[in-house]
Amino acid sequence: MEPSPPTRARLPDELHALLAPLLEAELDLPVLPDATARLLALCQDEAADARRVEAALERDPSLAGHILRVANSAAHAPREPIVSLQQAVGRLGLAALRGIVIGAALEQRVFRVPGHEPRVRAIWRHCAVAAAFAREIARKLRRNVEAAFLCGLLHDVGRPIVLQALLATPAARRSPPEAELLEAAMDQFHATVAARLVRAWKLAEWTSVVVAHHHEPERAEPYEEQAHVTLVADHLAHWAVDEASSPAEFACPAASLDALNLYPEDVDELLAARARALEFAEVFR
Amino acid sequence: MSAATPPSGELACDVLVIGAGPAGHKAAIQAAKAGRSVLLVDRDPAAGGECVQRGTIPSKTLRESASYLVGLRARSEGAFALELPSDVKVAGLMRRLRSVRASHASTLDGQLERNGVQRLRGRARFLSPEVVEVRAPDRSVRRIRAGRIVIATGSRPRQPEHVPVDHEHVLDSDSILSLIYLPESLTVLGAGVIACEFASIFAALGVRVTLVDAGARPLAFLDAELTGIFLASFERLGGRFLAQRKVAAVRREGAAVVTECTGGELLRAEKLLCALGRVANVQDLGLEAAGIALTPRGHVLVDANLRTVVPHIYAAGDVVGPPALAATAIDQGRRAARHALGLPPDGAGEHVPVGIYTLPEIASVGLTEAQASERFGAAVTGRARFDELARAHINGQTDGLLRLVAAPDGRVVGAQVVGEGAIELVHVAQIALAGGLTLEAFVDNVFNFPTLAEGYRVAALDAAAKLAAAGRRAA
């Protein structure tokens, strides 16, 4: 049950009209308990390697977002905004990070979508695979990988929020929507919702611009390149998680490959990173 | 004039230029101006090469932001509180980059079009000394047969084995331009042009920068007087230079990047920039199929006329090695094309200036006093310190020096400038050299007041006085 490429089905107008105001409401991102526990264990260990902490954070977009949001909150009053995981670990240190993680563990509002847990796990897995591919693309382009990774990790965080909102409607409670309708709703709203979340977390403006327009990179001015990276990573992730797909079946908008000046042999090298990207995301299985 | 397509399906042209950076662009235009059919191949859709896409123009656009910051601080004398937020995205300091790139690319495209240069996008690879295969992004393949070929594929940052560049914590001169926040501290490995440019830019932006090199001073190809001024200014910006340190290893320890020197000294920083030179882009060219030789450092081996060991194949720009400067590449591209086509040297490249975009800038043209003394038997240098110039005081930037080198007959044969505006100022001397002017030209002409160019008059007076004193001693 992998998240599908966007805009597969059209969302009925009445459902669109119902969901749109709901998604205007205050949003929050859930935290995965397993990852929280794993990170907490690492942070309890004063001798823990910061790289392992970063790695744990990188494997969990939900918790990563939470860490960044809380790290930037008034409670922790950072001297300056924290905009990346590396920065969070480096600047806050393990002790402060532990406090944030404990706070997250205590306050977490676990994202519960009864009957849809596999779908949510698939979304997180897709995000992780996309982040891993975004990092590969950035390295190939000799661009800083932090921005690429973060955008890959966050690009679909709106999907479970949309899912939750849709399933919480009285109509959906009365009659559970078909899977295709769920996907259509997520396709329709996820980028906008993700951008709202990113803005709410007070992450850097470019992050929300890229997330908002990762399906239309030309609208992400002046961050089109980052949006193209995210889009190609998104497509690579969709391809990679379908284990039956062969390299010849990989499809991606030519405009994005062209904008990034990625040649067929470059794409072949990225496709060859499939196992590495999937391994990175294994934790979400 | 278009490249012909023979029945075999191959394209044919008089001159094939591989690479559309400064060297390739100029070579193509020079060959086209000579009336030859020219095909210019590049892997990028836009002309300009690394210079436009990753190197010169992006870094200079960033430098301009740093320069404004330094200049405004100096000019306002503390009237404005000028601090950058630490989460500023480096790209955010280059917001004009898009329009700068577009404008420059448009100019380059226009020049190619006006001169009838045909273009083909793709990656080139020699199949034989005369035939090159070009693979396009859409997987289509064309074969080009050319009478003359100029290789101008540029260079990329070198990644030494002991420095694990990951573009995340350990950066190169490309990936540092896409940092998403300014680090608190930065170690810069190397002390060449790129290392010193980035070191001074990031120091000006408030980053704690440590420049580390095996040599005794940065920019060692310049003399100590010039590098001394650069170093003093760099240290005033908060930077420090660690001389004669050999790097044994670079590794991550927690959130820090640790540089271990051979003596055991450990340097910690949030990020590290590896600026230990560049390597030629020759790996995919199939040079062996053409019989082209490389130097021990991996650059294309050329003679003084930029001809490779294969007589009809030339190379120009970064691909032939240092100094790897855009102005030099432009000159080399033109010279290579002229020689390839049997045209006489035009002498235009005799006085190519060198510009180093550090803060403060450094520029030179022609000979130093030592070089002039060797050539003419004697020479003098006139000096103008920027703190002698009203304009420098108005600007609040009095770190600077203008040197004018004259032969015993008073002819101006060289100039070196360090300080604000140096890279523009040096062109005055360049034209003096090209015109064979003497010190008198600078003494007799009145410059605008107050300007930094007045430094020429001050330096010329100083040099003239030294020549007169030397003449008296000889008498």
Short mmCIF file of N, CA and C in Angstrom, two decimals, chain A residues 11 15 27 41 54 64 66 70 92 100 108 115 158 169-170 184 198 200-201 223-224 227 234 244 282:
data_model
loop_
_atom_site.label_atom_id
_atom_site.label_comp_id
_atom_site.label_asym_id
_atom_site.label_seq_id
_atom_site.Cartn_x
_atom_site.Cartn_y
_atom_site.Cartn_z
N LEU A 11 -10.93 14.55 -7.03
CA LEU A 11 -11.70 14.59 -5.79
C LEU A 11 -13.06 15.23 -6.09
N LEU A 15 -16.67 16.87 -1.68
CA LEU A 15 -15.67 16.45 -0.70
C LEU A 15 -14.57 17.51 -0.59
N LEU A 27 -3.04 22.53 12.75
CA LEU A 27 -2.53 21.22 12.38
C LEU A 27 -1.35 20.84 13.27
N ALA A 41 16.53 6.58 23.87
CA ALA A 41 17.58 5.69 24.36
C ALA A 41 18.96 6.23 23.98
N GLU A 54 21.57 11.76 14.86
CA GLU A 54 21.11 12.34 13.59
C GLU A 54 20.48 11.26 12.73
N ALA A 64 11.41 14.03 13.35
CA ALA A 64 12.34 15.09 12.93
C ALA A 64 11.62 16.43 12.89
N HIS A 66 8.98 17.21 14.50
CA HIS A 66 8.63 17.59 15.87
C HIS A 66 9.84 18.20 16.59
N VAL A 70 9.80 21.90 18.06
CA VAL A 70 9.97 22.16 19.49
C VAL A 70 11.27 22.91 19.75
N LEU A 92 21.99 22.17 19.85
CA LEU A 92 21.28 21.93 21.11
C LEU A 92 22.08 21.01 22.02
N ILE A 100 13.84 17.64 24.74
CA ILE A 100 12.83 17.82 23.69
C ILE A 100 12.16 16.49 23.37
N GLN A 108 3.11 13.58 23.03
CA GLN A 108 2.77 13.18 21.67
C GLN A 108 1.30 12.81 21.54
N GLY A 115 -7.24 1.07 11.16
CA GLY A 115 -7.44 0.42 9.87
C GLY A 115 -6.54 0.95 8.77
N GLY A 158 2.10 16.11 4.59
CA GLY A 158 0.69 16.51 4.64
C GLY A 158 -0.27 15.36 4.44
N THR A 169 -14.41 13.14 9.25
CA THR A 169 -15.67 13.79 8.87
C THR A 169 -16.83 12.84 9.17
N PRO A 170 -17.98 13.41 9.53
CA PRO A 170 -19.15 12.56 9.82
C PRO A 170 -19.50 11.66 8.64
N ALA A 184 -7.09 10.33 -3.63
CA ALA A 184 -7.39 11.57 -4.34
C ALA A 184 -7.37 12.76 -3.40
N VAL A 198 4.90 23.12 7.71
CA VAL A 198 6.29 23.58 7.74
C VAL A 198 6.35 25.04 8.18
N ALA A 200 4.09 26.44 10.05
CA ALA A 200 3.71 26.45 11.47
C ALA A 200 4.90 26.07 12.36
N TRP A 201 5.76 25.22 11.84
CA TRP A 201 6.96 24.84 12.61
C TRP A 201 8.01 25.92 12.58
N TYR A 223 13.30 28.87 -5.70
CA TYR A 223 13.87 27.59 -5.24
C TYR A 223 13.49 26.45 -6.18
N GLU A 224 13.38 26.77 -7.47
CA GLU A 224 12.96 25.74 -8.44
C GLU A 224 13.89 24.55 -8.42
N ALA A 227 13.08 22.29 -5.71
CA ALA A 227 11.79 21.65 -5.98
C ALA A 227 11.94 20.56 -7.04
N ASP A 234 10.99 12.20 -5.39
CA ASP A 234 9.64 11.67 -5.17
C ASP A 234 9.36 10.54 -6.17
N ALA A 244 8.74 -4.67 -7.93
CA ALA A 244 8.63 -5.38 -9.21
C ALA A 244 9.07 -4.50 -10.38
N GLU A 282 14.17 1.11 5.75
CA GLU A 282 13.71 -0.19 6.26
C GLU A 282 12.98 -0.06 7.59
#
